[in-house]
Coordinates of C-alpha atoms in Angstrom, one line a residue:
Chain A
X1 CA 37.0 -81.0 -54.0
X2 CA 40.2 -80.5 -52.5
X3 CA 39.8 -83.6 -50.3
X4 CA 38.8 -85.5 -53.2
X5 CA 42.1 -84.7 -55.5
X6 CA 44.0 -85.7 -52.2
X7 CA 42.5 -88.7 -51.0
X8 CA 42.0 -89.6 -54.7
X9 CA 45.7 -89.7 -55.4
X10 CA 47.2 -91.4 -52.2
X11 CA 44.7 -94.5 -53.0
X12 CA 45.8 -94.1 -56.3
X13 CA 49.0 -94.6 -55.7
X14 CA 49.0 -97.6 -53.8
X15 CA 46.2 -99.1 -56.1
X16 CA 49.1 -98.8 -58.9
X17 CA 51.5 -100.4 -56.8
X18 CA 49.0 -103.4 -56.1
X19 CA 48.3 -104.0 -59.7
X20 CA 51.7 -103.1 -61.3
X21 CA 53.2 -106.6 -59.9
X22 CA 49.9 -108.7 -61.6
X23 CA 50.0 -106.5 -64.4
X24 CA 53.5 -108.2 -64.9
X25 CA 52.8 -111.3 -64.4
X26 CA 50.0 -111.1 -66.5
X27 CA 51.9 -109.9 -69.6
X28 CA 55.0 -112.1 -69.7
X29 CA 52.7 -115.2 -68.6
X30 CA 49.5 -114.7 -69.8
X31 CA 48.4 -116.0 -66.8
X32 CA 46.3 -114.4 -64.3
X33 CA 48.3 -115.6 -61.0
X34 CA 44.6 -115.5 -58.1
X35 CA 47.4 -116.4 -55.9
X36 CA 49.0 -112.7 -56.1
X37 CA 46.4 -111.5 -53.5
X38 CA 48.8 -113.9 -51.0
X39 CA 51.8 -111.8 -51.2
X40 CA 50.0 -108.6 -50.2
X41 CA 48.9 -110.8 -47.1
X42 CA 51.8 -112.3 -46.3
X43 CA 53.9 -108.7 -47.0
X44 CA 51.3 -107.2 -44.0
X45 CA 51.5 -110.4 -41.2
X46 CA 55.1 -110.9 -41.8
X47 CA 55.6 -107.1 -40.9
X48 CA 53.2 -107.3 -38.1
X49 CA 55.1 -110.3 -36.4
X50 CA 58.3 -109.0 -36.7
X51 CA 57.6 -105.0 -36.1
X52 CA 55.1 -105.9 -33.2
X53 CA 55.5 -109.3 -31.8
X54 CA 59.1 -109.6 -31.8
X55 CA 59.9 -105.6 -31.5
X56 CA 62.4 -105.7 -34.2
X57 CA 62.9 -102.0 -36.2
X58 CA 60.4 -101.7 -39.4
X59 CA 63.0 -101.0 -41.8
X60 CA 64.1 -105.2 -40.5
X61 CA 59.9 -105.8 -40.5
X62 CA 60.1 -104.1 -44.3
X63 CA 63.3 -106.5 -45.8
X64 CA 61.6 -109.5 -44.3
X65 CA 58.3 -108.7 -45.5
X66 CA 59.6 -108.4 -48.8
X67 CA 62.2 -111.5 -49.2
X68 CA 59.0 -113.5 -47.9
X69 CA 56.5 -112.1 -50.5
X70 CA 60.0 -113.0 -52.9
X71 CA 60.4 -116.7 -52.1
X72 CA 56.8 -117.4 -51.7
X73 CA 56.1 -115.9 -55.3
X74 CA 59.6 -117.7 -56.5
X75 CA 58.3 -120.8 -55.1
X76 CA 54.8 -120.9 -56.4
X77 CA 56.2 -120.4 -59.8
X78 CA 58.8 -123.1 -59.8
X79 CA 56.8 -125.8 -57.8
X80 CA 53.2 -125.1 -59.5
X81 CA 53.0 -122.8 -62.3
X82 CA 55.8 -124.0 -64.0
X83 CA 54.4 -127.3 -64.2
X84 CA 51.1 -126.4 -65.5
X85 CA 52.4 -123.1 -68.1
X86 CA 50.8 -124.7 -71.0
X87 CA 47.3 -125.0 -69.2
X88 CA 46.2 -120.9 -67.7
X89 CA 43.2 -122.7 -66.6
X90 CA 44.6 -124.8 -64.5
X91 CA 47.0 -122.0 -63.3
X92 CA 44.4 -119.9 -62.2
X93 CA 42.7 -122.6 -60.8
X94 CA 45.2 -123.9 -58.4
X95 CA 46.6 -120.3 -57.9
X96 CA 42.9 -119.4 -56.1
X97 CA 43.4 -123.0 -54.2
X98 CA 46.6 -121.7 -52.8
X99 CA 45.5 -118.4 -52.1
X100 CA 42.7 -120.3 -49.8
X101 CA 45.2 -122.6 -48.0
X102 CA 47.2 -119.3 -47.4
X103 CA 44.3 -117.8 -46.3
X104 CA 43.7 -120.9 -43.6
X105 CA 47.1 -121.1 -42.2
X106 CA 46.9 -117.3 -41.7
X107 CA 43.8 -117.7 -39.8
X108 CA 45.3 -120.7 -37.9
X109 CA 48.4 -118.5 -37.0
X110 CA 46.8 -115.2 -36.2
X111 CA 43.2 -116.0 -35.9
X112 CA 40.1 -114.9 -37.6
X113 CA 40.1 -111.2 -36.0
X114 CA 41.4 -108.2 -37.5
X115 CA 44.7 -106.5 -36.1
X116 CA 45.4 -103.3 -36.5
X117 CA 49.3 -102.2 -37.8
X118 CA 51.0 -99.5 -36.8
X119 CA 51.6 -96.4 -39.0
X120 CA 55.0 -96.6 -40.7
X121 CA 54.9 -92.7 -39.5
X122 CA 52.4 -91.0 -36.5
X123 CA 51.8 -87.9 -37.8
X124 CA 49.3 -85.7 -39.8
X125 CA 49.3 -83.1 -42.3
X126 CA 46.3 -80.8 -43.0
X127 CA 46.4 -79.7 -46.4
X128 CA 43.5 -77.2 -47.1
X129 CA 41.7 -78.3 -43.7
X130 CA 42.7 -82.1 -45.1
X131 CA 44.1 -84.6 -42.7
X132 CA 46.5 -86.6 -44.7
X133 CA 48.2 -89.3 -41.7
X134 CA 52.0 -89.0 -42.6
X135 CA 51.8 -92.9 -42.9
X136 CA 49.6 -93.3 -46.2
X137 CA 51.8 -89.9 -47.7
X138 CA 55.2 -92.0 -46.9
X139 CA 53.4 -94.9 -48.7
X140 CA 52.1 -93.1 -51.7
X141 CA 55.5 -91.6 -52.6
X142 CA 56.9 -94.3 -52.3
X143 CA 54.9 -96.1 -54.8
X144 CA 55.7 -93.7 -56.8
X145 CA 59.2 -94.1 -56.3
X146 CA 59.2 -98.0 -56.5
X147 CA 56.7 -97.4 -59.7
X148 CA 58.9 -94.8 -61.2
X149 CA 62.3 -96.9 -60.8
X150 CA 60.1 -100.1 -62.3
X151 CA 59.4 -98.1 -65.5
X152 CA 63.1 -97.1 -65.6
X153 CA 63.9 -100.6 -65.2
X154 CA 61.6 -101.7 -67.8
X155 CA 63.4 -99.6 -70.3
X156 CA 66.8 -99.0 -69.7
X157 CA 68.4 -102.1 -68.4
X158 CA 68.9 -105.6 -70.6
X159 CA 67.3 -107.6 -67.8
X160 CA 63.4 -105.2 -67.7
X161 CA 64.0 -104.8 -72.0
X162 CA 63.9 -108.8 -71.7
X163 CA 60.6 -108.6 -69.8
X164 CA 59.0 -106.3 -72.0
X165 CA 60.8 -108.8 -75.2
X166 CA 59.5 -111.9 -73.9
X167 CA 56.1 -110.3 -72.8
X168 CA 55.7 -109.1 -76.6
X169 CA 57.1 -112.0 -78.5
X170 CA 58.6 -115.2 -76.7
X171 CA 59.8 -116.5 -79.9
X172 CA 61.7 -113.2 -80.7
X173 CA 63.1 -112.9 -77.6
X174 CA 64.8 -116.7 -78.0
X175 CA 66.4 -116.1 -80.7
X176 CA 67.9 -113.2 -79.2
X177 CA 69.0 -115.4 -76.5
X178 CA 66.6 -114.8 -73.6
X179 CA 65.8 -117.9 -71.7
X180 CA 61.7 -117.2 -71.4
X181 CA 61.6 -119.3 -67.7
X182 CA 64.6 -117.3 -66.2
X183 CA 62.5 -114.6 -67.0
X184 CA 59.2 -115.5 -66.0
X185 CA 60.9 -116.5 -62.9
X186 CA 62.4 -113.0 -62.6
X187 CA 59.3 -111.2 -63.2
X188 CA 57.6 -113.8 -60.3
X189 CA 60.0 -113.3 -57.9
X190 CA 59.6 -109.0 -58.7
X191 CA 56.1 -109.0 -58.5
X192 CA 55.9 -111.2 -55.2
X193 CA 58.8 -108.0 -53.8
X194 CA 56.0 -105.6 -55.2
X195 CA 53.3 -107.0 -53.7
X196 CA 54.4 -107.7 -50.1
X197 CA 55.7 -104.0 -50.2
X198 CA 52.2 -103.4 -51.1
X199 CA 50.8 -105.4 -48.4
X200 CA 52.5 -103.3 -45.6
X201 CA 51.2 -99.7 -47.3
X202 CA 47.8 -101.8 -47.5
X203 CA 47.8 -103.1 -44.0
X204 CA 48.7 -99.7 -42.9
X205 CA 46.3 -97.9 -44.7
X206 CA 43.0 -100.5 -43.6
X207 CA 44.2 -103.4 -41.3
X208 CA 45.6 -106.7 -40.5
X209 CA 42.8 -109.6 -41.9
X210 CA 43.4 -113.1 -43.2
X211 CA 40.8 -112.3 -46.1
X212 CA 42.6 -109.1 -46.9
X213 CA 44.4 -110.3 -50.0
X214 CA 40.3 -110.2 -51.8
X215 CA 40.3 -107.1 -52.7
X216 CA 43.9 -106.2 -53.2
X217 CA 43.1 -108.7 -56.0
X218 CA 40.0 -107.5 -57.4
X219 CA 41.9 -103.9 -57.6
X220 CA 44.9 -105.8 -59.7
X221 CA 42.1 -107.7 -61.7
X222 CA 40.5 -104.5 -62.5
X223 CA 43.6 -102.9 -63.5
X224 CA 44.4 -105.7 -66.2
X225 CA 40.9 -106.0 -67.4
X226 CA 40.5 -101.9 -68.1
X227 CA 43.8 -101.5 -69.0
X228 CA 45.0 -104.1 -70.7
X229 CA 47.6 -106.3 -71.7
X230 CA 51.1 -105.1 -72.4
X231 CA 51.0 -101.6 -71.0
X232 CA 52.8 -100.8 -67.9
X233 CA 51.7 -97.1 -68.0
X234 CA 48.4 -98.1 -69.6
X235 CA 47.7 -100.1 -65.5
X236 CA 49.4 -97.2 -63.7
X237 CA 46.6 -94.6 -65.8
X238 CA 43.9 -97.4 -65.1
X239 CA 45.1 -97.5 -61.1
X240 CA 44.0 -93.8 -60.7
X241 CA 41.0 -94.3 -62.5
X242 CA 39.7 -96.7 -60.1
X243 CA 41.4 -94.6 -57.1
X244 CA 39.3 -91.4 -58.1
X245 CA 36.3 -93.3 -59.1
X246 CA 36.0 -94.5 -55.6
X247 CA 37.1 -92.4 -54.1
X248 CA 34.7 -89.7 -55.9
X249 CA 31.8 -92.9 -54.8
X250 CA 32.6 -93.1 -51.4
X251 CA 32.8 -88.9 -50.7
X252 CA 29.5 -88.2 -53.0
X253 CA 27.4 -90.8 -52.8
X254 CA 28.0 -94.3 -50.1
X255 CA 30.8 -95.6 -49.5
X256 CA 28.8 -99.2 -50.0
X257 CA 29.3 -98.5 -53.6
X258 CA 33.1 -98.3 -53.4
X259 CA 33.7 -101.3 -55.3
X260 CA 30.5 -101.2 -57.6
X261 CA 31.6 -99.2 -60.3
X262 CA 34.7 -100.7 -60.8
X263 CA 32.8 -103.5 -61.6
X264 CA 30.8 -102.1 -63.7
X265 CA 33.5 -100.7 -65.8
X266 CA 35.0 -103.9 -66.1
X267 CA 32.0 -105.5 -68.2
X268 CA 31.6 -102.3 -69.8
X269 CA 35.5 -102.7 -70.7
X270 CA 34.9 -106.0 -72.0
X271 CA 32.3 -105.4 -74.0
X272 CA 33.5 -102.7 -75.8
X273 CA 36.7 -103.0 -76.4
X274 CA 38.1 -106.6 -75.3
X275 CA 41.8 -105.8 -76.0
X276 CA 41.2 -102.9 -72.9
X277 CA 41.7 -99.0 -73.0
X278 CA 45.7 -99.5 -73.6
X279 CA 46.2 -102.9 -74.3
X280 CA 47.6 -104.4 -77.1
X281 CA 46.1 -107.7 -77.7
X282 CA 42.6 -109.6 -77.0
X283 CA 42.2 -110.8 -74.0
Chain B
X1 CA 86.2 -128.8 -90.3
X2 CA 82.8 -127.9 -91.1
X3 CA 81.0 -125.2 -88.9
X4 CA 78.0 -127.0 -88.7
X5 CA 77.4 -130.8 -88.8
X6 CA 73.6 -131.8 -89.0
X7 CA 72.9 -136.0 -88.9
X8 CA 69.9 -137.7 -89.5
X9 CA 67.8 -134.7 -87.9
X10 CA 64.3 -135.4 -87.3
X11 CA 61.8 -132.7 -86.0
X12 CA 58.5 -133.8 -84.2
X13 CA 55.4 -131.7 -83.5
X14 CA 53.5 -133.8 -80.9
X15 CA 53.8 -137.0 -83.0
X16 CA 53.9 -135.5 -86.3
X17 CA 57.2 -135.6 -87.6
X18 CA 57.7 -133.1 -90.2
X19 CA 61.8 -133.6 -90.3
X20 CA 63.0 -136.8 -91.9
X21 CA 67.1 -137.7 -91.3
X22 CA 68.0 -134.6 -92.8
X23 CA 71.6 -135.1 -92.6
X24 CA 74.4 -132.0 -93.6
X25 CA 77.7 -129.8 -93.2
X26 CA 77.9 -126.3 -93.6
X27 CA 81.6 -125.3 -94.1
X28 CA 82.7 -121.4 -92.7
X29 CA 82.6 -118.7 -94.7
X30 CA 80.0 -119.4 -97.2
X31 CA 76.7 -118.6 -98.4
X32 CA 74.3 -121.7 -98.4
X33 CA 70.6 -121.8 -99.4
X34 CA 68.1 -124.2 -98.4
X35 CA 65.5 -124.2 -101.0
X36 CA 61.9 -125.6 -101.2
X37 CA 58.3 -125.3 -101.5
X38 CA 55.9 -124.1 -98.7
X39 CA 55.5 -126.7 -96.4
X40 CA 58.8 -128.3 -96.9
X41 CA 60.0 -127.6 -93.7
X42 CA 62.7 -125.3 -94.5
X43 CA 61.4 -123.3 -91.3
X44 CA 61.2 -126.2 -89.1
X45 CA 65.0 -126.7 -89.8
X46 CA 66.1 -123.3 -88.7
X47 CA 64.4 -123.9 -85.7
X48 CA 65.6 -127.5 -84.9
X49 CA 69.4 -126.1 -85.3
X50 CA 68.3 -122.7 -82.6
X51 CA 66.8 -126.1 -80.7
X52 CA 63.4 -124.4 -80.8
X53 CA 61.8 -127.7 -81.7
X54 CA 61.7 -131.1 -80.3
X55 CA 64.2 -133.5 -82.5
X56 CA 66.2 -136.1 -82.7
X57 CA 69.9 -137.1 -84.4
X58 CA 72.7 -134.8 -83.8
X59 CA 73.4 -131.0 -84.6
X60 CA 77.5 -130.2 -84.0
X61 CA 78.4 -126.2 -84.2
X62 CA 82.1 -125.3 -83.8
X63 CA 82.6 -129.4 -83.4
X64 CA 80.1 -129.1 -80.1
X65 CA 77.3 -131.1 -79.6
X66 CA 73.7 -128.5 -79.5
X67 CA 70.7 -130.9 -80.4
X68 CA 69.3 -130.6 -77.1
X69 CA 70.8 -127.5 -76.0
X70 CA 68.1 -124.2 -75.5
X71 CA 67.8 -121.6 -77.8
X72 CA 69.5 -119.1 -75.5
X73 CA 72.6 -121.2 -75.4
X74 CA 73.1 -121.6 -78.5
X75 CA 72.7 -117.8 -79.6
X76 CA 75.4 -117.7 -76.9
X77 CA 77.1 -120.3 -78.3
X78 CA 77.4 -118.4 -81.8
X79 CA 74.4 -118.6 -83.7
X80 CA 72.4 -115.8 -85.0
X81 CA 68.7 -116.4 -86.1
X82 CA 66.2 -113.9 -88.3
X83 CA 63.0 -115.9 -88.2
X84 CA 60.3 -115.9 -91.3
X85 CA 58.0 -113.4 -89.7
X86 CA 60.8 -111.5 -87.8
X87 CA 58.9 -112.2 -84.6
X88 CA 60.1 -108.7 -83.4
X89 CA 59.0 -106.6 -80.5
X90 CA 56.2 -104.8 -81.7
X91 CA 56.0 -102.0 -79.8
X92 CA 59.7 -101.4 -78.9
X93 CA 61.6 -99.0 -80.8
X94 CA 64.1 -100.0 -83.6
X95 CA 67.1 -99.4 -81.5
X96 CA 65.3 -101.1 -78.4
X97 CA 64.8 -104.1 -80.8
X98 CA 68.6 -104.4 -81.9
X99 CA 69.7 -103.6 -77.9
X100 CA 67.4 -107.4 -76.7
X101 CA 69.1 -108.6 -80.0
X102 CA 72.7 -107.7 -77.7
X103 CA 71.6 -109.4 -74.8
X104 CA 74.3 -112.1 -74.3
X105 CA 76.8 -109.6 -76.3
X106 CA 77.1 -106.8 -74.4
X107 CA 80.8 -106.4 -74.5
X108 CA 80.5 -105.5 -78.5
X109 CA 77.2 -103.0 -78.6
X110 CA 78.6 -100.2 -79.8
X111 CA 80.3 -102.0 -82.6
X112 CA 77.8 -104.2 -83.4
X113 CA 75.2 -101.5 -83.6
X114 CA 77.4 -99.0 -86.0
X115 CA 78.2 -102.3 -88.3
X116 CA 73.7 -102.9 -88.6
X117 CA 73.1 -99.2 -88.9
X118 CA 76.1 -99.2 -92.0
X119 CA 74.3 -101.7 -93.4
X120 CA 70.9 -100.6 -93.1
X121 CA 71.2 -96.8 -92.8
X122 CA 67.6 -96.5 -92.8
X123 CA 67.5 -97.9 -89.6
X124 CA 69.5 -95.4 -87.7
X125 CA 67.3 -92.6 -89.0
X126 CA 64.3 -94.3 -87.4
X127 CA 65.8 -95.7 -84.2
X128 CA 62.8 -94.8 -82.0
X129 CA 59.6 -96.1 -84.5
X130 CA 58.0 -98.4 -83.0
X131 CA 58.8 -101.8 -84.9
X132 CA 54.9 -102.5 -85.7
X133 CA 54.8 -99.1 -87.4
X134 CA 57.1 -100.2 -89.7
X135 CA 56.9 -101.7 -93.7
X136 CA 57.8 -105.4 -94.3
X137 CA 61.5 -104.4 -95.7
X138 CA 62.1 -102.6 -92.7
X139 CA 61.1 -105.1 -90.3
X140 CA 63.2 -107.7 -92.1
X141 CA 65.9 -104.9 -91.5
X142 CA 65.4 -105.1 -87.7
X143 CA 65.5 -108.7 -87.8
X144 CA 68.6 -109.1 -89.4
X145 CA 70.2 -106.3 -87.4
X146 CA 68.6 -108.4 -83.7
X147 CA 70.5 -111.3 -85.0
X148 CA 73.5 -109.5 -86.1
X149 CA 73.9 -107.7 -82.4
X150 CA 74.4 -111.2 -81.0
X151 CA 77.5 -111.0 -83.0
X152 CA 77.1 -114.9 -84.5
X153 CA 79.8 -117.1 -85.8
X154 CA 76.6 -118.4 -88.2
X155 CA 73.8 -116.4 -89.6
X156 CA 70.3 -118.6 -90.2
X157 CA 67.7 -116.4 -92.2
X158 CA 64.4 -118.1 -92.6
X159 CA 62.9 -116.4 -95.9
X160 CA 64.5 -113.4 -96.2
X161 CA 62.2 -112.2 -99.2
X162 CA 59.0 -113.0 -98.1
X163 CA 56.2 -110.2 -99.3
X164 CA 59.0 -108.2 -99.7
X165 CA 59.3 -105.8 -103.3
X166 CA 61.7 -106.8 -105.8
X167 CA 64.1 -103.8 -104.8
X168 CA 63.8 -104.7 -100.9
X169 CA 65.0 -108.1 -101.6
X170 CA 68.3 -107.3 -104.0
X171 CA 68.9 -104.2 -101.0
X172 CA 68.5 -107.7 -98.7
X173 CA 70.7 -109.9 -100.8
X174 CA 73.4 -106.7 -101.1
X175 CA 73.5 -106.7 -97.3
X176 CA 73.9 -110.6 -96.8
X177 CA 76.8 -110.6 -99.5
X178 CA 78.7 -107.5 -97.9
X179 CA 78.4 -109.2 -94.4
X180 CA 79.6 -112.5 -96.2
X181 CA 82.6 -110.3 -98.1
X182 CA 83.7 -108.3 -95.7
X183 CA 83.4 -110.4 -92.2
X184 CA 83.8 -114.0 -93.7
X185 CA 80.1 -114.8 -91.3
X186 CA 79.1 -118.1 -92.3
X187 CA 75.1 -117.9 -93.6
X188 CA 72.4 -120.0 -93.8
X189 CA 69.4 -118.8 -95.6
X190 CA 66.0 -120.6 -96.5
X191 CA 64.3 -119.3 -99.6
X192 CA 61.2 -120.1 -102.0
X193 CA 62.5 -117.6 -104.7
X194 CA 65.3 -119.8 -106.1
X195 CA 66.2 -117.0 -108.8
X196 CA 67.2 -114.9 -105.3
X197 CA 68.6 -118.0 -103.7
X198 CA 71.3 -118.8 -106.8
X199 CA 72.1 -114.9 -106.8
X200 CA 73.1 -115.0 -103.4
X201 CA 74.8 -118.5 -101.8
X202 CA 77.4 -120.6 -103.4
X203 CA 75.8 -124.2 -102.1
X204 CA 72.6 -125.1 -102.4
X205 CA 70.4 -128.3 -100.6
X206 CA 66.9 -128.5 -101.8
X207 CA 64.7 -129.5 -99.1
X208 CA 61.0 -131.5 -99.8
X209 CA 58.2 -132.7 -97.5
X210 CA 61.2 -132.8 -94.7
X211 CA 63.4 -134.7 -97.1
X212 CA 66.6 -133.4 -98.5
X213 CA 66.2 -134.0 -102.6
X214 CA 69.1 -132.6 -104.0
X215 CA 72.7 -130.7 -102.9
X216 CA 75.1 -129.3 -105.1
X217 CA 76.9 -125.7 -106.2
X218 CA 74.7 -123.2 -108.0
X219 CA 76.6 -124.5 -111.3
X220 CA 75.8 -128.0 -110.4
X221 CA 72.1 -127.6 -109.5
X222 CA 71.1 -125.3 -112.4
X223 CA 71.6 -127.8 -115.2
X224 CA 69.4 -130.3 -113.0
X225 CA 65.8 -131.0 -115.3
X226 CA 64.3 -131.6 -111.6
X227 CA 65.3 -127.9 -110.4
X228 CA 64.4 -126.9 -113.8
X229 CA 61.1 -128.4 -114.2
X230 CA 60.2 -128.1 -110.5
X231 CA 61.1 -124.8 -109.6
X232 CA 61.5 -122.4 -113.4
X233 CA 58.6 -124.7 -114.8
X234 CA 60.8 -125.5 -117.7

């Protein structure tokens, strides 16, 4: 039981992380960005080749991980999304195409095989005859530290109430003098931060693959699905959710069927109540 | 000098043009009052000043040229906006609503935010209900007070009244004239209920299937057999 709480809560905590940037994106766009999966990637290699291919310190490997995870999500809204924010189709679309090609060029950099990163930390803790690696502790409070300076963000500065404004109402927040792009752009170039930052807890936590932004993705898509639009605290409840429910699948019963409930709640989730457990509109 | 200078405006959705050379001046200080059925495209002009809409001709505020300018700048610029259906942040508090409404005036928050809450004291009571919760009068409340915060030069209020109860709207029309009286802010409103209309502004342009009809005083307009016929069904 004990190890279920613990384990339970440290995927948790990440799994919020990985969603809370989609989950963003997802409310001020209405988009569902496929390419999100890419920052997560790119936040874990870029770490990997600076922190053990070129030997520089991982607080260096960190800041680079994040400005790429910045500019790449910056770039893919101002040279693609932008272009086609009238049409989500066609968003989603060529977001999935790009997560592809990213996924390609990885493999044509790195290779095919796995690599395995280094722990942020070496270390363990045993808490009640629980081994808990020092590594995927340091990266669960900080999630909750990056996830619990988001929410203050969101709510106590003019720049995250104009993300929450234009996520609610774009007209409203016009005519209170918000430009909607320099937001959505804002929000991008957040969520691309969040999610490489993401990628190096992820990498840490499983390892280094050039098809490792798939289920980072299907986590985040969850997350919106079951929780909704709208509702930043709605997709951190959801991201536990999911964290116990597998982990409660993979300790009881096979770890096969990690992902399979998840799954299952998401149709469930659609069929019974479309706008999601705290979302606000249909999606 | 009039505040704002409007010329042959024409508004397009997609190739539908719903605006037709609607050309006029708003001097400073007053209380005007676009009036006109549904449909008329009283709306659409509110939105083709904020330059929420695609248009053509020429919009001049404070002798500047906006037509093409965004939204954004022009709230910067000076002009406040309370749309028909508020469009306000549902699930925000009131005070969070009135705070995005100060987003390119943050120098004057604490002022403006006593000046809304002394004109609406209901609204400071409530600050932290979310705006959704709220009744129709209220909302309209929170609009006016969003577009207040951006402490505007002009004042555009798309159909103050709408669904509103008969005491709402004069507590409305009380608010508009004490701003107007006391601050000298220039106001712009749209209306179908001409009675509340002729209470309220001093000038008043009748607007029709995106044509302006008629433009005169109150005293001018309410001898007109057109405003009576069309709009008291005399």
């Amino acid at each position: 039981m004990t190890h279920i709480i613990i384990q339970g809560l440290l995927l948790s905590g990440l799994y919020a992380l990985i969603a809370v940037g989609f989950t963003m994106i997802f409310s001020v766009g209405r988009v569902l960005n496929l390419a999100y999966g890419v920052y997560i990637m790119l936040g874990g290699y870029i770490y990997f080749q600076c922190v053990q291919v070129w030997h520089l310190p991982k607080a260096v490997g960190f800041v680079m991980a994040v400005a790429a995870g910045v500019a790449f999500a910056v770039a893919t809204y101002q040279l693609l999304v932008r272009r086609l924010e009238n049409n989500p189709v066609a968003v989603e679309i060529s977001t999935l195409i790009l997560a592809v090609v990213m996924q390609a060029l990885i493999v044509m950099i790195y290779g095919a095989a796995s690599r395995t990163m280094w722990p942020l930390v070496n270390g363990v803790w045993r808490i009640e005859g629980v081994a808990v690696t020092y590594n995927i502790l340091i990266a669960t409070v900080a999630s909750w530290f990056i996830l619990g300076g988001l929410m203050w963000f969101v709510h106590k500065t003019h720049l995250g109430r104009a993300i929450m404004a234009v996520s609610m109402d774009r007209k409203g927040a016009m005519v209170s003098g918000i430009d909607p792009r320099r937001i959505s752009l804002i929000t991008w170039a957040i969520s691309g931060g969040l999610g490489a930052i993401a990628g190096v807890f992820f990498a840490t936590y499983t390892q280094l693959d050039p098809s490792m932004w798939v289920g980072p993705l299907i986590i985040a898509v969850a997350v919106v699905v079951i929780g909704g639009i709208g509702s930043i605290v709605g997709s951190l409840i959801v991201a536990h959710l999911i964290g116990f429910m597998e982990t409660i699948t993979t300790s009881l019963l096979a770890a096969e069927l990690r992902g399979v409930f998840t799954m299952l709640l998401i149709i469930i989730v659609l069929i019974v109540t479309p706008k999601g457990l705290f979302g606000r509109e249909e999606l | 000098m009039a505040l704002l200078e409007i010329s042959n405006l024409e508004a397009f959705y997609g190739k539908a043009r719903s605006l037709h050379g609607v050309s006029l001046n708003i001097e400073p200080g007053k209380i005007v009052a676009i009036i006109g059925p549904n449909g008329a495209g009283k709306s659409t002009l509110l939105d083709s000043i904020m330059g929420i809409t695609t248009t053509t001709g020429s919009v001049k505020f404070d002798g500047q040229e906006i037509r093409a300018q965004s939204p954004a700048l022009n709230v910067k610029a000076g002009i406040g906006y309370a749309p028909e259906r508020g469009n306000l942040f549902p699930f925000m508090g009131v005070k969070d609503n009135l705070l995005v409404g100060a987003y390119t005036s943050r120098d004057k928050i604490d002022e403006n935010l006593r000046m809304v809450f002394d004109l609406f004291p209901v609204l400071e009571q409530r600050q932290t209900q979310e705006t959704g919760t709220q009744s129709g009068g209220e909302r309209q409340m929170v609009s006016l007070g969003r577009a207040l915060m951006t402490s505007p030069k002009l004042l555009l209020v798309d159909e103050p009244t709408i669904g509103l109860a008969p005491k709402v709207c004069l507590d409305i029309a009380a608010a508009l004239k004490k701003l107007n009286e006391e601050t000298g802010l220039t106001i712009v409103i749209t209306e179908q209920n001409v009675n509340f209309a002729m209470s309220l502004a001093q000038e008043l342009h009748v607007l029709e299937t995106g044509e302006l009809r008629l433009s005169g005083t109150v005293d001018e307009l309410q001898g007109e057999d057109y405003i009576k016929q069309a709009y008291f069904g005399a």
